[in-house]
Each structure stands twice: as C-alpha cells, then as structure tokens.
PDB file of C-alpha atoms in Angstrom:
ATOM      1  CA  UNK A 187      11.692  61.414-137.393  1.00 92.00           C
ATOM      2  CA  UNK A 188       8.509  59.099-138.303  1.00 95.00           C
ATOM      3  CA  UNK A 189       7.501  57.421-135.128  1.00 97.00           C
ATOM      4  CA  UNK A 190       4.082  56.187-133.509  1.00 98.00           C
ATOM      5  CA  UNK A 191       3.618  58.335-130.617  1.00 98.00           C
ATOM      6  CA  UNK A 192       2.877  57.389-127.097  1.00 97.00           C
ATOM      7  CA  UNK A 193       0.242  59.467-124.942  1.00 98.00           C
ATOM      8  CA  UNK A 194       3.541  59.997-122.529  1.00 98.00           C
ATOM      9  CA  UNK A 195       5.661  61.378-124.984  1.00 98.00           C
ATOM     10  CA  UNK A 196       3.247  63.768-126.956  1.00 97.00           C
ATOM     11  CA  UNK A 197       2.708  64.971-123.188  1.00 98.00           C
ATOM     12  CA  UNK A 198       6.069  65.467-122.569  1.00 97.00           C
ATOM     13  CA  UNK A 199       7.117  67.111-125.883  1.00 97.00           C
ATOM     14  CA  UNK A 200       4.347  69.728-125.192  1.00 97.00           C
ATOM     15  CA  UNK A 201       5.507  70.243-121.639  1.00 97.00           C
ATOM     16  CA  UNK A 202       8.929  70.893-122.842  1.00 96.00           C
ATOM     17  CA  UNK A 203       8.477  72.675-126.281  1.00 96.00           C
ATOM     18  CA  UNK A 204       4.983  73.984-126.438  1.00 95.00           C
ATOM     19  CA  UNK A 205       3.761  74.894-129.831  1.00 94.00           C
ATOM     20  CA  UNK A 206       7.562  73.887-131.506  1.00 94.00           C
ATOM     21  CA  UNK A 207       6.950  70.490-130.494  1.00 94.00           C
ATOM     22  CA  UNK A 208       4.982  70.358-133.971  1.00 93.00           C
ATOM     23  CA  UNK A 209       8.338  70.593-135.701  1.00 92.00           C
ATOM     24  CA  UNK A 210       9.244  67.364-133.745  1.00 94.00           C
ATOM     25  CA  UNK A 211       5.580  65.490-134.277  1.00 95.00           C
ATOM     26  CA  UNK A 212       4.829  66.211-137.480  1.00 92.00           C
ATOM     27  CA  UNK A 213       5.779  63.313-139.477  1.00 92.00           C
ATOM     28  CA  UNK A 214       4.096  60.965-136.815  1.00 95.00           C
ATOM     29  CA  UNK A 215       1.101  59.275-136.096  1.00 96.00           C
ATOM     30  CA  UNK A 216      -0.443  57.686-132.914  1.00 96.00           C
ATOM     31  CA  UNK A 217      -3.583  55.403-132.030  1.00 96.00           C
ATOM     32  CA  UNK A 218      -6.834  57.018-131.573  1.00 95.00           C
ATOM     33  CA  UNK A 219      -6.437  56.013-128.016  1.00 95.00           C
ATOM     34  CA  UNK A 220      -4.413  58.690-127.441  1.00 96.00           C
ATOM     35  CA  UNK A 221      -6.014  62.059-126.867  1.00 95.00           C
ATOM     36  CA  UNK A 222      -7.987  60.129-124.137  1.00 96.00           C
ATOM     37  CA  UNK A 223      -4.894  58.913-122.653  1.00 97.00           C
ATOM     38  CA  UNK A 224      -3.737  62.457-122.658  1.00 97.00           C
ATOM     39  CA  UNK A 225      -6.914  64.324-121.359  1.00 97.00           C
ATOM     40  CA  UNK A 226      -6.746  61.255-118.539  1.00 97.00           C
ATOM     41  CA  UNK A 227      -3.459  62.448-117.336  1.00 98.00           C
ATOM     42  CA  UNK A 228      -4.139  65.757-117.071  1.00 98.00           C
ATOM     43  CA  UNK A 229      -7.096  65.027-115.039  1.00 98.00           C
ATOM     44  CA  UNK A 230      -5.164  63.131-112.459  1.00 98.00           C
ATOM     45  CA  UNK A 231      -2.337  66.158-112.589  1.00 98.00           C
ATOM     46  CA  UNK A 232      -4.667  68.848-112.104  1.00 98.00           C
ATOM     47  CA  UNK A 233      -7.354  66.794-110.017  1.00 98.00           C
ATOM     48  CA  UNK A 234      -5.198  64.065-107.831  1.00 98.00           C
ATOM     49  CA  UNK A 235      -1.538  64.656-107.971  1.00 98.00           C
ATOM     50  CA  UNK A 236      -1.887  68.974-108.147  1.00 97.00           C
ATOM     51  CA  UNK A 237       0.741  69.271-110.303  1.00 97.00           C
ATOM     52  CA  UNK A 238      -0.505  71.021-112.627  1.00 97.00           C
ATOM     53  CA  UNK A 239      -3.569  73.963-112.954  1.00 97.00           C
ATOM     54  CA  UNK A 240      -6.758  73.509-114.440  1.00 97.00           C
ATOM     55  CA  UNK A 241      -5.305  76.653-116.581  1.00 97.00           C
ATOM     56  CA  UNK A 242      -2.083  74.931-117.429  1.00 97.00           C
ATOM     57  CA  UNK A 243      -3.687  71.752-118.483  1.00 97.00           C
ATOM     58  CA  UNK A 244      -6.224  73.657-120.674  1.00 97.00           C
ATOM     59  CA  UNK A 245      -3.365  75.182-122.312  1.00 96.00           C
ATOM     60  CA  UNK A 246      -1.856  72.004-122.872  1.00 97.00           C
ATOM     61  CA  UNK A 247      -4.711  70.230-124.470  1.00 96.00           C
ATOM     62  CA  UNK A 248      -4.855  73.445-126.624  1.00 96.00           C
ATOM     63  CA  UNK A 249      -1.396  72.590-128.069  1.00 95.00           C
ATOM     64  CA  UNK A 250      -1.719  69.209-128.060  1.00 95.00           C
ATOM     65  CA  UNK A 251      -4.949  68.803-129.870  1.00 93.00           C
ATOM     66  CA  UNK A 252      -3.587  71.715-132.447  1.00 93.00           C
ATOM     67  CA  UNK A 253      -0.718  69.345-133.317  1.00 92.00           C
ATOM     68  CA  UNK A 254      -2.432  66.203-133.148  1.00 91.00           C
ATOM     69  CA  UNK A 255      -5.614  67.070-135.095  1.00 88.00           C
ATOM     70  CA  UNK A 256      -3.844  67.081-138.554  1.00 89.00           C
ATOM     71  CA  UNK A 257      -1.682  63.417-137.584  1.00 89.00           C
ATOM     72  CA  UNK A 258      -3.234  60.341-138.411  1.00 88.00           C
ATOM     73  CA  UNK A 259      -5.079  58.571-135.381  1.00 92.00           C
ATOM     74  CA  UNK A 260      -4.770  54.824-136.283  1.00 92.00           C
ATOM     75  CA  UNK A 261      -7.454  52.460-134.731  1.00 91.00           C
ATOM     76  CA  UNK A 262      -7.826  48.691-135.778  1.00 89.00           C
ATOM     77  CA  UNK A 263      -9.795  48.907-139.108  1.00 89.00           C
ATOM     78  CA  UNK A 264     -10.575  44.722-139.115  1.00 92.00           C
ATOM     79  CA  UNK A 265     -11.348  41.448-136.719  1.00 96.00           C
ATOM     80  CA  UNK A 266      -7.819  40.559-137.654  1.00 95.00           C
ATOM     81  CA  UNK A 267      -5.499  43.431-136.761  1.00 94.00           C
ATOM     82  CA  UNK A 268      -7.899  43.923-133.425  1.00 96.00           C
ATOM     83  CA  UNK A 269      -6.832  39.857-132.837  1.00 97.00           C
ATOM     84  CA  UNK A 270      -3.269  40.865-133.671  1.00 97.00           C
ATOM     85  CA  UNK A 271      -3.032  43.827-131.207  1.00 97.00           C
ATOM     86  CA  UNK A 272      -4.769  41.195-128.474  1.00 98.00           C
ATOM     87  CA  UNK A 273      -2.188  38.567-129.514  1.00 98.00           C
ATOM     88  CA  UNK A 274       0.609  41.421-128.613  1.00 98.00           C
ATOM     89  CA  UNK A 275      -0.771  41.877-125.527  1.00 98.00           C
ATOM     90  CA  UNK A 276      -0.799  38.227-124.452  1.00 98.00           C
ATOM     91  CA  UNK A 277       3.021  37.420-125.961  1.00 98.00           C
ATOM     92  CA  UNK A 278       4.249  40.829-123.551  1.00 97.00           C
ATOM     93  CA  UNK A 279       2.002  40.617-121.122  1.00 97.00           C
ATOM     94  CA  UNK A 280       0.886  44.432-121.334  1.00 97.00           C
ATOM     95  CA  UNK A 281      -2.715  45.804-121.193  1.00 97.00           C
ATOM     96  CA  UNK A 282      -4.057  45.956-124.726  1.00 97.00           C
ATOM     97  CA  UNK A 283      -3.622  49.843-124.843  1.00 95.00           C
ATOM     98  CA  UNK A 284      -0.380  49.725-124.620  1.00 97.00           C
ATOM     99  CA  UNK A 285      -0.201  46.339-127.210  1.00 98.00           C
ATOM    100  CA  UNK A 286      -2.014  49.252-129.553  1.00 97.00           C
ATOM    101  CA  UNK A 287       0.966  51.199-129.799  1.00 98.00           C
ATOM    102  CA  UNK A 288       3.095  48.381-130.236  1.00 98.00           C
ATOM    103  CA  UNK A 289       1.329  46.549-132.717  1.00 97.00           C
ATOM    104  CA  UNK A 290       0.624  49.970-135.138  1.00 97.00           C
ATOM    105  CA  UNK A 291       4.504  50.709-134.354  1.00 98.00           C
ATOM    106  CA  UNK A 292       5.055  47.463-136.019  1.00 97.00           C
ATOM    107  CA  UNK A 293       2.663  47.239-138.383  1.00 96.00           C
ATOM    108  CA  UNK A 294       3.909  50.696-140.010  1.00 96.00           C
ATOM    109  CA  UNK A 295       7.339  49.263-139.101  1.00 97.00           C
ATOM    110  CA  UNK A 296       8.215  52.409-137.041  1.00 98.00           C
ATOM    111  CA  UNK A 297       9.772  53.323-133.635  1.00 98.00           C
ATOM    112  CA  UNK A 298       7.832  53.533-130.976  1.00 98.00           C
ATOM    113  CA  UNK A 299       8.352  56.784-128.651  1.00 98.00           C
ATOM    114  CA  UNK A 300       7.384  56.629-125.301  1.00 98.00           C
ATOM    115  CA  UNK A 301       8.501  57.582-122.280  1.00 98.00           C
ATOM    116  CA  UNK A 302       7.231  54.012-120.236  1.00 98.00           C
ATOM    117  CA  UNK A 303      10.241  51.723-119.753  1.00 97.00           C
ATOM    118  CA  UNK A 304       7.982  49.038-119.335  1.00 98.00           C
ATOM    119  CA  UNK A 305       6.202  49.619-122.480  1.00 98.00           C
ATOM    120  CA  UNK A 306      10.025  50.128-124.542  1.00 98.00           C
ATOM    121  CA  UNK A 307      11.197  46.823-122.909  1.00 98.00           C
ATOM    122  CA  UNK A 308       8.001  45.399-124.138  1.00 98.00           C
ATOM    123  CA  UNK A 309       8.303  47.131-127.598  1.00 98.00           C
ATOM    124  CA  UNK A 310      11.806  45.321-127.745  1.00 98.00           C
ATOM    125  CA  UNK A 311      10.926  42.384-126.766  1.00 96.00           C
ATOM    126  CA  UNK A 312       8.853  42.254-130.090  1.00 97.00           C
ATOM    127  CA  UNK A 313      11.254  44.097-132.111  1.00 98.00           C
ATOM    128  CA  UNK A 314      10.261  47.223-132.392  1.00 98.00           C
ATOM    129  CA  UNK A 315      12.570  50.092-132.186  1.00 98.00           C
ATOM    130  CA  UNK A 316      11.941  52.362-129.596  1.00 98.00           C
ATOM    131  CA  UNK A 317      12.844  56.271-128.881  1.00 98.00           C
ATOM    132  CA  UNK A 318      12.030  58.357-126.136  1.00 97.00           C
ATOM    133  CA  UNK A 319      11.229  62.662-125.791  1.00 97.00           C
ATOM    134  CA  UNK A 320      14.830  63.368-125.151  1.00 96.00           C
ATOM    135  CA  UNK A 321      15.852  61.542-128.443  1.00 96.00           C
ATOM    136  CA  UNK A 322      13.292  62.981-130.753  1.00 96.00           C
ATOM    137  CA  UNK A 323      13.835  66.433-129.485  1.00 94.00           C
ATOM    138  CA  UNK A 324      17.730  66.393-129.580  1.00 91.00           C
ATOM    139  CA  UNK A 325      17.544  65.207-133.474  1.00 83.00           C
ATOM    140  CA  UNK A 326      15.157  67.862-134.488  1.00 68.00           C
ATOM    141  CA  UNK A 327      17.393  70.740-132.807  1.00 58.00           C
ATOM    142  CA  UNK A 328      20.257  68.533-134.679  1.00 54.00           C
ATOM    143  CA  UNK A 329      18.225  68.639-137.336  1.00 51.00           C
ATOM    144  CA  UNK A 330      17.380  72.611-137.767  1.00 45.00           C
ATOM    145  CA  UNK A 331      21.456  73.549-136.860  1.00 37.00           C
ATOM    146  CA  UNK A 332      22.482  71.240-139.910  1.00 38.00           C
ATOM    147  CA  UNK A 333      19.449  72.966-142.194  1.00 37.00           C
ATOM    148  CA  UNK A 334      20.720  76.812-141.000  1.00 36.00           C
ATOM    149  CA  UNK A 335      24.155  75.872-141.401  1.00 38.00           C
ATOM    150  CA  UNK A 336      25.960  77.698-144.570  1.00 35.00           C
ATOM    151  CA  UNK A 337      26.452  75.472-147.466  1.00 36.00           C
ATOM    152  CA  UNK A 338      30.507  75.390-147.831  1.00 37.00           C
ATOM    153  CA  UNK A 339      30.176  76.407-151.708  1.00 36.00           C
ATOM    154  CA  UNK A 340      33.905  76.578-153.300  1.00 34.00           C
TER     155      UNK A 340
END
C-alpha cells in the first residue's frame, strides 16, 4: 500500500519484520525529516530509556536506512508548500514536524501511517486517511497468501 511514512511506523515495521519490512515499505515515501527522527529514537532507547543495545539499534539503522535509501525523502521544494505545512501546523495545533507528514500525506493525497494517535487524530481532522504498522503489515501478508494462492483454472 502507497502511504507517507511516519518515523514511528518505519521503526516499528523494522522492529517487527526486519529486512521483510521492505515488502511492506516499498511503494512509500516519507519526509526527509525522518531518518533523523529515527536515529533520535534510538538514541533515547539505547541511551535514556535502555531498551534497546547500542548493537541492536545499529542493526536497526542498518535495515532501516537499506530500505529507506531507495524511497523518496520529500522536503518542501518552495516558500509556498513550507507556508502550507506551517499553516497545517497552526489549523491542528501540532509541531511543524509532525504538520510535514501531514501536509506531504495530503499533498500526494495518501494515508498517513503512523503509530501517534495524536498525530492520526490530527491527520483526520484534516482529512487525511490514516493507517497504522498493524494495518500495513496484515495487508501485505494478505497480500502475498492471495499472490501464492493457486489460480482455480477450469
């Protein structure tokens, strides 16, 4: 499924699928924002919170910046979609990195996956679509059973 991926929900793919998670990203795209997001949280998981390893959260960026070097890292390319994404985060009341993903979700008129409430409500509230980890994972694996299925030929 197309989507604009949140930093929360390319984090949580990898967590849960490793290197198959590609199969689930790879029609996506997310803001440029993103890998920093990413390398941020694993900072506070490995640094703060312990939840995580130094080695885990290596391996993790590994993945994640194998799957999300080849997707298309959208950033505001004028004054006026920078003023539109500002504008977004004024009408929800959100920090403008999260107004990022909502505004390039709607600009590309996708869904937005994350795994923030806050941010879906917020998505909604604008009328964008939104989908979280457990969605996009259960219609790949949907997906792949339907494409290894037998054709009923008669």
């Amino acid at each position: 499924m197309k989507t604009v991926l949140d930093a929360s929900t390319i984090i949580t793919l990898v967590k849960r699928h490793g290197e198959n998670s590609i199969d689930i990203m790879k029609e996506s795209t997310t803001i440029a924002l993103a890998p920093y997001e990413i390398g941020n949280t694993f900072r506070t998981e490995t640094m703060l919170t312990k939840t995580l390893t130094t080695k885990e959260a290596d391996r993790l960026l590994y993945i994640i910046y194998r799957i999300i070097t080849p997707l298309s890292l959208e950033t505001p390319t004028t004054a006026d979609q920078a003023i539109t994404t500002l504008e977004t985060a004024r009408k929800t009341e959100t920090s403008y990195y999260d107004a990022a993903y909502i505004t390039e979700a709607k600009r590309k008129g996708l869904p937005l996956a994350t795994e923030d409430r806050r941010l879906a409500e917020k998505a909604r509230k604008m009328k964008v679509k939104t989908v979280n980890a457990e969605a996009l994972s259960s219609q790949t694996t949907s997906a792949s059973m339907n494409d290894s299925e037998p054709s009923k030929k008669h």
